[in-house]
Amino acid sequence: MTIVPSSIGGTAGPEETAGQTEKQSGKTRRSDVLSTKESVSDRKSDLNLRPKTLDEYIGQSRIRSMLEMSIAAASTRKDALDHILFYGPPGLGKTSLAYLIAKEMNAKIHLASGPSLERPRDIIGLLHQLEAGDVLFIDEIHRLSRIAEELLYPAMEDYVIDLTAGKGQATRTMRLPLPRFTLIGATTKVSMLSNALRDRFGFICRLEFYTPEELGKIVRRTAGILAVNMNDQAIAAIAGRARGTPRIVNRLVRLVRDYAQFKGHSLVDEQTAHAALEMYQVDIHGLDPTDRRLLTVLVDTYGGGPVGLETLAATLGEDSETIEDVYEPFLIQCGFIQRTPRGRVATAGAYAHLGRTAPSAQLSLNLNSGTEA
Ligand code: ADP
């Protein structure tokens, strides 16, 4: 597999600074440790940690079997694989799958990202470089400009680029053939994709959060690659705090390794893992200080709710979109918050996690609250 980083593409995200959440372009971002965004050190260590074969790719078994079958069939036909869309939260392994597909297909991979393909010449230049069987990976494909998207339609469907020259009556259209290639799109926001684009993918795959067992396997593999001596209890402790996300689990392994090295511990046991994660303020469920503040406000200030999203946001000094997109999904997944028609409600689990006793009214409210605000 050859990797061709597009000069106009690239998936690099902004560098993150250490410490607590920060405001950037008006948006609050989670502290480094539990952020799902790729940091500079993630990117460096990714070179070693990305799975090298589909067999090394842990979890997502349904997607893996589907890919194995389709790759074998396409290789037998000596044809390019159908276009594939991967969607799901950041850090779950979409980019890794794109690399693996290119490798298994023995193909060159070209990397680009939606926001960098703004002008027609960006996407035309990229398509023009493609050779038969190549993989074109577009990260954040939901952020493609309308023009780029329209140029992609015939490229995906008929393997052609439609070029227009001139203006008004003198407009001429030229159709250039393209080799058969595979477009792999990745997005965290599938609902922002137009139907027209979505319909042009042969496979649409949703990546799931990983189970603690799967994350445990990733911890073991990463610890092996980084030559960290870690026992089973430490592996389980790290896996349990990683919010179902391989990118986070790998980051936690690196942090625990640094802590153990600093303390001079040659074996990372449960106690060392707990002490390290405590120091980074990652609690036993993988919550960080902002998650806990949100739960505390809900429980202490609003008696466990129901409370409206806007009110909650104003009390926390956050914008409601950040609460809804960044903080709530994991708290709901953990079963600490419910969305009800009357607002957000803390569950009995949230009370227990904060070490409080849930009032009996809260317990019955949790049972009768229904779902979704
Ligand atoms: P995404 O593109 O969804 O944001 P990535 O593919 O960049 O996620 O994955 C982040 C990191 O997590 C990778 O560099 C890799 O080291 C690790 N990773 C992701 N998925 C897996 C997996 N299934 N098995 C092992 N490691 C994984």
Short mmCIF file of C-alpha atoms and ligand atoms in Angstrom, two decimals:
data_model
loop_
_atom_site.label_atom_id
_atom_site.label_comp_id
_atom_site.label_asym_id
_atom_site.label_seq_id
_atom_site.Cartn_x
_atom_site.Cartn_y
_atom_site.Cartn_z
CA MET A 1 0.00 0.00 0.00
CA THR A 2 1.30 3.47 -0.85
CA ILE A 3 0.08 6.51 1.04
CA VAL A 4 -0.38 9.74 -0.86
CA PRO A 5 -1.16 12.60 1.51
CA SER A 6 -2.95 15.15 -0.61
CA SER A 7 -1.34 18.58 -0.40
CA ILE A 8 -4.81 20.04 -0.20
CA GLY A 9 -6.21 17.32 2.01
CA GLY A 10 -4.77 15.84 5.18
CA THR A 11 -6.71 14.98 8.25
CA ALA A 12 -4.74 16.95 10.76
CA GLY A 13 -6.87 18.53 13.41
CA PRO A 14 -5.87 21.51 15.51
CA GLU A 15 -3.31 20.94 18.21
CA GLU A 16 -4.73 20.64 21.67
CA THR A 17 -3.21 22.27 24.68
CA ALA A 18 -2.91 20.58 28.04
CA GLY A 19 -5.33 21.30 30.83
CA GLN A 20 -9.02 21.77 31.09
CA THR A 21 -11.62 22.49 28.44
CA GLU A 22 -10.89 25.46 26.27
CA LYS A 23 -12.93 27.74 24.08
CA GLN A 24 -12.03 27.65 20.42
CA SER A 25 -14.11 29.34 17.76
CA GLY A 26 -16.76 29.76 20.39
CA LYS A 27 -16.90 26.03 21.14
CA THR A 28 -15.82 24.40 24.36
CA ARG A 29 -13.63 21.35 24.00
CA ARG A 30 -13.05 18.53 26.44
CA SER A 31 -9.78 18.31 28.35
CA ASP A 32 -6.97 16.53 26.50
CA VAL A 33 -7.08 13.27 28.37
CA LEU A 34 -10.61 12.25 27.39
CA SER A 35 -10.95 14.19 24.17
CA THR A 36 -11.93 12.08 21.19
CA LYS A 37 -10.10 14.55 18.93
CA GLU A 38 -6.72 13.47 17.65
CA SER A 39 -3.87 15.31 19.40
CA VAL A 40 -0.32 15.72 18.13
CA SER A 41 0.98 12.96 20.41
CA ASP A 42 -1.88 10.67 19.30
CA ARG A 43 -0.82 11.23 15.72
CA LYS A 44 2.81 10.42 16.48
CA SER A 45 2.02 7.23 18.36
CA ASP A 46 -0.59 6.22 15.75
CA LEU A 47 2.26 5.37 13.41
CA ASN A 48 3.03 2.34 15.57
CA LEU A 49 -0.39 1.64 17.01
CA ARG A 50 -2.70 1.55 14.01
CA PRO A 51 -3.65 -2.07 13.29
CA LYS A 52 -1.56 -3.39 10.40
CA THR A 53 -4.00 -6.06 9.21
CA LEU A 54 -7.75 -6.60 9.42
CA ASP A 55 -7.02 -9.45 11.87
CA GLU A 56 -5.29 -7.00 14.20
CA TYR A 57 -8.33 -4.70 14.04
CA ILE A 58 -10.26 -5.51 17.22
CA GLY A 59 -14.07 -5.43 17.49
CA GLN A 60 -16.59 -4.13 14.89
CA SER A 61 -16.88 -7.79 13.85
CA ARG A 62 -19.90 -7.30 11.59
CA ILE A 63 -18.12 -4.62 9.54
CA ARG A 64 -14.92 -6.65 9.45
CA SER A 65 -16.61 -9.79 8.09
CA MET A 66 -18.48 -7.75 5.50
CA LEU A 67 -15.22 -6.12 4.38
CA GLU A 68 -13.32 -9.41 4.28
CA MET A 69 -15.96 -10.87 2.00
CA SER A 70 -16.21 -7.84 -0.28
CA ILE A 71 -12.44 -7.40 -0.54
CA ALA A 72 -12.02 -11.07 -1.50
CA ALA A 73 -14.80 -10.79 -4.12
CA ALA A 74 -13.44 -7.55 -5.61
CA SER A 75 -9.89 -8.92 -5.71
CA THR A 76 -11.08 -12.05 -7.55
CA ARG A 77 -12.86 -9.85 -10.09
CA LYS A 78 -9.76 -7.62 -10.24
CA ASP A 79 -12.09 -4.69 -9.71
CA ALA A 80 -12.16 -1.75 -7.29
CA LEU A 81 -14.23 -2.15 -4.15
CA ASP A 82 -17.58 -0.36 -4.03
CA HIS A 83 -17.59 3.08 -2.33
CA ILE A 84 -17.88 2.90 1.46
CA LEU A 85 -19.12 5.36 4.07
CA PHE A 86 -18.06 4.92 7.71
CA TYR A 87 -19.85 6.94 10.34
CA GLY A 88 -19.73 7.18 14.11
CA PRO A 89 -18.08 9.20 16.88
CA PRO A 90 -14.41 10.21 16.57
CA GLY A 91 -11.67 7.77 17.57
CA LEU A 92 -13.60 4.56 16.85
CA GLY A 93 -11.40 3.41 13.97
CA LYS A 94 -12.83 4.82 10.70
CA THR A 95 -9.47 6.04 9.36
CA SER A 96 -7.78 2.82 10.46
CA LEU A 97 -10.32 0.82 8.43
CA ALA A 98 -9.64 2.95 5.34
CA TYR A 99 -5.89 2.23 5.62
CA LEU A 100 -6.56 -1.48 6.11
CA ILE A 101 -8.86 -1.68 3.10
CA ALA A 102 -6.20 -0.04 0.90
CA LYS A 103 -3.59 -2.42 2.26
CA GLU A 104 -5.74 -5.53 1.74
CA MET A 105 -6.59 -4.35 -1.79
CA ASN A 106 -2.89 -3.65 -2.43
CA ALA A 107 -3.92 -0.15 -3.43
CA LYS A 108 -2.58 3.36 -3.09
CA ILE A 109 -4.49 5.51 -0.59
CA HIS A 110 -4.98 9.26 -1.14
CA LEU A 111 -5.92 11.24 1.98
CA ALA A 112 -8.11 14.33 2.00
CA SER A 113 -10.62 16.02 4.24
CA GLY A 114 -13.96 17.64 3.42
CA PRO A 115 -13.16 21.24 4.42
CA SER A 116 -9.95 21.27 2.35
CA LEU A 117 -11.76 20.47 -0.90
CA GLU A 118 -13.47 23.80 -1.22
CA ARG A 119 -12.67 24.91 -4.76
CA PRO A 120 -13.49 22.88 -7.88
CA ARG A 121 -9.80 22.61 -8.73
CA ASP A 122 -9.10 20.95 -5.35
CA ILE A 123 -11.37 18.00 -5.99
CA ILE A 124 -10.59 17.86 -9.72
CA GLY A 125 -6.85 17.78 -8.96
CA LEU A 126 -7.37 14.99 -6.46
CA LEU A 127 -9.54 12.89 -8.78
CA HIS A 128 -7.10 13.46 -11.61
CA GLN A 129 -4.26 11.79 -9.63
CA LEU A 130 -6.18 8.55 -9.18
CA GLU A 131 -5.06 5.33 -10.81
CA ALA A 132 -7.05 2.14 -11.30
CA GLY A 133 -8.02 0.55 -7.97
CA ASP A 134 -6.80 3.48 -5.81
CA VAL A 135 -8.57 4.37 -2.58
CA LEU A 136 -9.58 7.99 -2.02
CA PHE A 137 -10.24 8.64 1.67
CA ILE A 138 -12.21 11.80 2.52
CA ASP A 139 -12.44 12.45 6.24
CA GLU A 140 -15.20 14.76 7.54
CA ILE A 141 -17.02 14.21 4.27
CA HIS A 142 -20.08 16.02 5.66
CA ARG A 143 -18.06 19.24 5.36
CA LEU A 144 -17.56 19.04 1.58
CA SER A 145 -18.57 22.16 -0.30
CA ARG A 146 -21.62 21.90 -2.53
CA ILE A 147 -19.46 22.30 -5.65
CA ALA A 148 -17.08 19.53 -4.58
CA GLU A 149 -20.03 17.29 -3.79
CA GLU A 150 -21.59 17.82 -7.21
CA LEU A 151 -18.30 17.02 -8.92
CA LEU A 152 -18.11 13.81 -6.91
CA TYR A 153 -21.51 12.46 -8.01
CA PRO A 154 -20.54 11.50 -11.61
CA ALA A 155 -17.06 10.50 -10.40
CA MET A 156 -18.60 8.01 -7.97
CA GLU A 157 -21.36 6.81 -10.22
CA ASP A 158 -19.88 6.72 -13.73
CA TYR A 159 -16.15 7.28 -13.07
CA VAL A 160 -16.08 10.57 -15.00
CA ILE A 161 -15.43 14.24 -14.22
CA ASP A 162 -17.66 16.81 -15.86
CA LEU A 163 -15.70 19.98 -16.55
CA THR A 164 -17.29 23.22 -17.68
CA ALA A 165 -15.45 26.05 -19.39
CA GLY A 166 -16.57 29.50 -20.49
CA LYS A 167 -19.59 31.52 -19.43
CA GLY A 168 -23.17 32.09 -20.60
CA GLN A 169 -23.83 31.00 -24.19
CA ALA A 170 -20.21 30.04 -24.66
CA THR A 171 -20.27 27.45 -21.85
CA ARG A 172 -18.85 24.12 -22.91
CA THR A 173 -18.90 20.87 -20.95
CA MET A 174 -16.22 18.27 -21.23
CA ARG A 175 -16.37 14.78 -19.79
CA LEU A 176 -13.09 13.20 -18.66
CA PRO A 177 -12.95 9.49 -17.85
CA LEU A 178 -11.53 8.35 -14.53
CA PRO A 179 -10.14 4.94 -13.60
CA ARG A 180 -12.31 2.77 -11.32
CA PHE A 181 -11.47 3.79 -7.77
CA THR A 182 -12.94 3.38 -4.28
CA LEU A 183 -14.11 6.39 -2.34
CA ILE A 184 -14.10 5.89 1.42
CA GLY A 185 -15.91 8.65 3.28
CA ALA A 186 -15.78 9.10 7.06
CA THR A 187 -18.08 11.27 9.10
CA THR A 188 -19.14 11.86 12.67
CA LYS A 189 -22.35 13.55 11.47
CA VAL A 190 -24.09 11.30 8.97
CA SER A 191 -27.32 13.30 9.22
CA MET A 192 -25.51 16.26 7.62
CA LEU A 193 -24.83 14.31 4.43
CA SER A 194 -27.17 14.96 1.54
CA ASN A 195 -29.28 12.00 0.43
CA ALA A 196 -27.77 12.30 -3.04
CA LEU A 197 -24.27 11.71 -1.66
CA ARG A 198 -25.33 9.02 0.79
CA ASP A 199 -27.12 7.07 -1.94
CA ARG A 200 -23.95 6.81 -3.99
CA PHE A 201 -22.17 4.66 -1.42
CA GLY A 202 -22.42 0.89 -1.89
CA PHE A 203 -21.83 0.26 1.83
CA ILE A 204 -22.83 2.47 4.73
CA CYS A 205 -21.36 1.26 8.02
CA ARG A 206 -21.97 2.59 11.51
CA LEU A 207 -19.12 2.03 13.95
CA GLU A 208 -20.17 1.08 17.47
CA PHE A 209 -18.59 1.95 20.81
CA TYR A 210 -16.27 -0.83 22.00
CA THR A 211 -17.04 -3.14 24.91
CA PRO A 212 -14.66 -3.18 27.92
CA GLU A 213 -13.47 -6.63 26.74
CA GLU A 214 -12.60 -5.31 23.28
CA LEU A 215 -10.89 -2.27 24.80
CA GLY A 216 -8.98 -4.64 27.10
CA LYS A 217 -7.62 -6.41 24.00
CA ILE A 218 -6.56 -3.06 22.54
CA VAL A 219 -4.84 -2.11 25.83
CA ARG A 220 -2.97 -5.42 25.82
CA ARG A 221 -1.87 -4.93 22.21
CA THR A 222 -0.81 -1.31 22.79
CA ALA A 223 1.05 -2.18 25.99
CA GLY A 224 2.87 -4.90 24.04
CA ILE A 225 3.90 -2.50 21.27
CA LEU A 226 5.03 0.15 23.79
CA ALA A 227 6.82 -2.53 25.86
CA VAL A 228 4.86 -1.73 29.02
CA ASN A 229 4.59 -4.52 31.56
CA MET A 230 0.96 -4.49 32.73
CA ASN A 231 -1.14 -7.02 34.63
CA ASP A 232 -4.75 -8.05 33.84
CA GLN A 233 -6.28 -5.88 36.59
CA ALA A 234 -4.51 -2.77 35.31
CA ILE A 235 -5.67 -3.58 31.77
CA ALA A 236 -9.27 -3.85 32.96
CA ALA A 237 -8.99 -0.60 34.96
CA ILE A 238 -7.79 1.32 31.90
CA ALA A 239 -10.31 -0.29 29.54
CA GLY A 240 -13.18 0.58 31.91
CA ARG A 241 -12.37 4.30 31.82
CA ALA A 242 -11.92 4.78 28.08
CA ARG A 243 -15.48 5.74 27.13
CA GLY A 244 -15.75 2.90 24.62
CA THR A 245 -13.14 4.55 22.38
CA PRO A 246 -9.82 3.10 21.13
CA ARG A 247 -8.22 6.54 20.67
CA ILE A 248 -8.87 7.31 24.36
CA VAL A 249 -7.74 3.88 25.55
CA ASN A 250 -4.42 4.25 23.72
CA ARG A 251 -3.93 7.69 25.23
CA LEU A 252 -4.64 6.37 28.73
CA VAL A 253 -2.09 3.57 28.24
CA ARG A 254 0.55 6.17 27.30
CA LEU A 255 -0.30 8.32 30.34
CA VAL A 256 -0.22 5.36 32.72
CA ARG A 257 3.11 4.27 31.21
CA ASP A 258 4.57 7.74 31.80
CA TYR A 259 3.31 7.75 35.39
CA ALA A 260 4.74 4.28 36.09
CA GLN A 261 8.09 5.24 34.56
CA PHE A 262 8.23 8.42 36.63
CA LYS A 263 7.45 6.48 39.81
CA GLY A 264 9.98 3.78 38.89
CA HIS A 265 7.40 0.95 38.76
CA SER A 266 8.49 -1.77 36.36
CA LEU A 267 5.07 -3.48 36.52
CA VAL A 268 1.85 -1.54 36.05
CA ASP A 269 -0.64 -3.09 38.46
CA GLU A 270 -4.19 -2.02 39.32
CA GLN A 271 -3.04 0.36 42.03
CA THR A 272 -0.59 2.13 39.72
CA ALA A 273 -3.22 2.39 36.97
CA HIS A 274 -5.80 3.82 39.40
CA ALA A 275 -3.31 6.30 40.89
CA ALA A 276 -2.25 7.49 37.43
CA LEU A 277 -5.82 7.93 36.17
CA GLU A 278 -6.81 9.65 39.39
CA MET A 279 -4.00 12.10 38.83
CA TYR A 280 -5.36 12.85 35.37
CA GLN A 281 -8.82 13.30 36.96
CA VAL A 282 -10.39 10.43 35.04
CA ASP A 283 -12.80 8.71 37.38
CA ILE A 284 -13.81 5.06 37.54
CA HIS A 285 -16.47 5.44 34.82
CA GLY A 286 -14.28 7.58 32.59
CA LEU A 287 -15.94 10.86 33.61
CA ASP A 288 -13.87 14.04 33.76
CA PRO A 289 -14.43 17.09 36.01
CA THR A 290 -16.88 18.74 33.59
CA ASP A 291 -19.04 15.60 33.38
CA ARG A 292 -19.13 15.45 37.16
CA ARG A 293 -19.93 19.17 37.45
CA LEU A 294 -22.86 18.68 35.09
CA LEU A 295 -24.20 15.82 37.20
CA THR A 296 -23.61 17.75 40.42
CA VAL A 297 -25.51 20.81 39.14
CA LEU A 298 -28.36 18.60 37.98
CA VAL A 299 -28.56 16.84 41.34
CA ASP A 300 -27.76 19.67 43.78
CA THR A 301 -29.10 22.77 42.07
CA TYR A 302 -32.11 21.24 40.36
CA GLY A 303 -32.95 18.38 42.72
CA GLY A 304 -32.22 15.83 39.99
CA GLY A 305 -34.42 17.56 37.37
CA PRO A 306 -36.28 17.61 35.11
CA VAL A 307 -34.49 20.73 33.95
CA GLY A 308 -34.42 22.26 30.46
CA LEU A 309 -31.25 22.11 28.40
CA GLU A 310 -30.97 25.91 28.13
CA THR A 311 -31.28 26.37 31.90
CA LEU A 312 -28.69 23.70 32.53
CA ALA A 313 -26.35 25.27 29.98
CA ALA A 314 -26.75 28.74 31.51
CA THR A 315 -25.97 27.42 35.00
CA LEU A 316 -22.87 25.65 33.76
CA GLY A 317 -21.76 28.60 31.63
CA GLU A 318 -21.61 26.39 28.52
CA ASP A 319 -23.52 26.63 25.29
CA SER A 320 -26.38 24.18 24.94
CA GLU A 321 -25.00 22.68 21.74
CA THR A 322 -21.76 21.69 23.50
CA ILE A 323 -23.67 20.05 26.32
CA GLU A 324 -25.85 18.19 23.85
CA ASP A 325 -23.04 17.13 21.47
CA VAL A 326 -20.02 16.70 23.73
CA TYR A 327 -21.10 15.86 27.26
CA GLU A 328 -24.55 14.33 27.23
CA PRO A 329 -24.07 11.39 24.83
CA PHE A 330 -21.65 9.57 27.11
CA LEU A 331 -23.61 10.44 30.29
CA ILE A 332 -26.75 9.05 28.65
CA GLN A 333 -24.86 6.00 27.46
CA CYS A 334 -23.62 5.41 31.03
CA GLY A 335 -27.21 5.67 32.25
CA PHE A 336 -26.54 8.78 34.41
CA ILE A 337 -28.88 11.17 32.56
CA GLN A 338 -32.19 10.70 30.81
CA ARG A 339 -33.74 13.03 28.28
CA THR A 340 -37.42 13.36 29.05
CA PRO A 341 -40.17 15.48 27.47
CA ARG A 342 -39.83 17.88 30.42
CA GLY A 343 -36.03 18.15 30.41
CA ARG A 344 -32.93 16.38 31.68
CA VAL A 345 -33.23 14.06 34.67
CA ALA A 346 -30.47 12.57 36.84
CA THR A 347 -30.91 8.83 37.32
CA ALA A 348 -30.47 6.86 40.53
CA GLY A 349 -27.12 5.77 39.01
CA ALA A 350 -25.97 9.40 38.89
CA TYR A 351 -26.82 9.85 42.58
CA ALA A 352 -24.92 6.67 43.41
CA HIS A 353 -21.93 7.78 41.32
CA LEU A 354 -21.78 11.09 43.21
CA GLY A 355 -22.10 9.22 46.50
CA ARG A 356 -25.56 10.68 47.29
CA THR A 357 -28.80 8.98 48.17
CA ALA A 358 -31.48 9.41 45.53
CA PRO A 359 -34.78 10.73 46.94
CA SER A 360 -37.59 8.22 46.49
CA ALA A 361 -39.45 10.72 44.29
CA GLN A 362 -36.42 10.68 41.98
CA LEU A 363 -36.44 6.91 41.77
CA SER A 364 -40.07 6.76 40.71
CA LEU A 365 -39.56 9.70 38.34
CA ASN A 366 -36.72 7.78 36.69
CA LEU A 367 -39.05 4.86 36.19
CA ASN A 368 -41.87 6.95 34.72
CA SER A 369 -39.97 9.62 32.85
CA GLY A 370 -40.05 8.17 29.32
CA THR A 371 -37.36 9.23 26.86
CA GLU A 372 -36.24 12.05 24.61
CA ALA A 373 -36.85 15.71 25.19
P1 ADP B 1 -11.40 7.69 13.62
O1 ADP B 1 -10.93 7.79 12.19
O2 ADP B 1 -12.72 6.99 13.75
O3 ADP B 1 -11.40 9.02 14.33
P2 ADP B 1 -8.93 6.22 13.99
O4 ADP B 1 -9.01 5.17 12.94
O5 ADP B 1 -8.01 7.37 13.72
O6 ADP B 1 -10.38 6.75 14.40
O7 ADP B 1 -8.54 5.47 15.35
C1 ADP B 1 -7.88 6.10 16.41
C2 ADP B 1 -6.77 5.20 16.94
O8 ADP B 1 -7.38 4.16 17.69
C3 ADP B 1 -5.97 4.49 15.83
O9 ADP B 1 -4.79 5.12 15.57
C4 ADP B 1 -5.69 3.12 16.37
O10 ADP B 1 -4.43 3.11 17.01
C5 ADP B 1 -6.75 2.89 17.40
N1 ADP B 1 -7.80 1.98 16.91
C6 ADP B 1 -8.97 2.35 16.34
N2 ADP B 1 -9.73 1.27 16.09
C7 ADP B 1 -9.02 0.21 16.51
C8 ADP B 1 -9.29 -1.20 16.54
N3 ADP B 1 -10.45 -1.67 16.11
N4 ADP B 1 -8.36 -2.03 17.02
C9 ADP B 1 -7.17 -1.52 17.49
N5 ADP B 1 -6.88 -0.20 17.52
C10 ADP B 1 -7.78 0.65 17.04
#
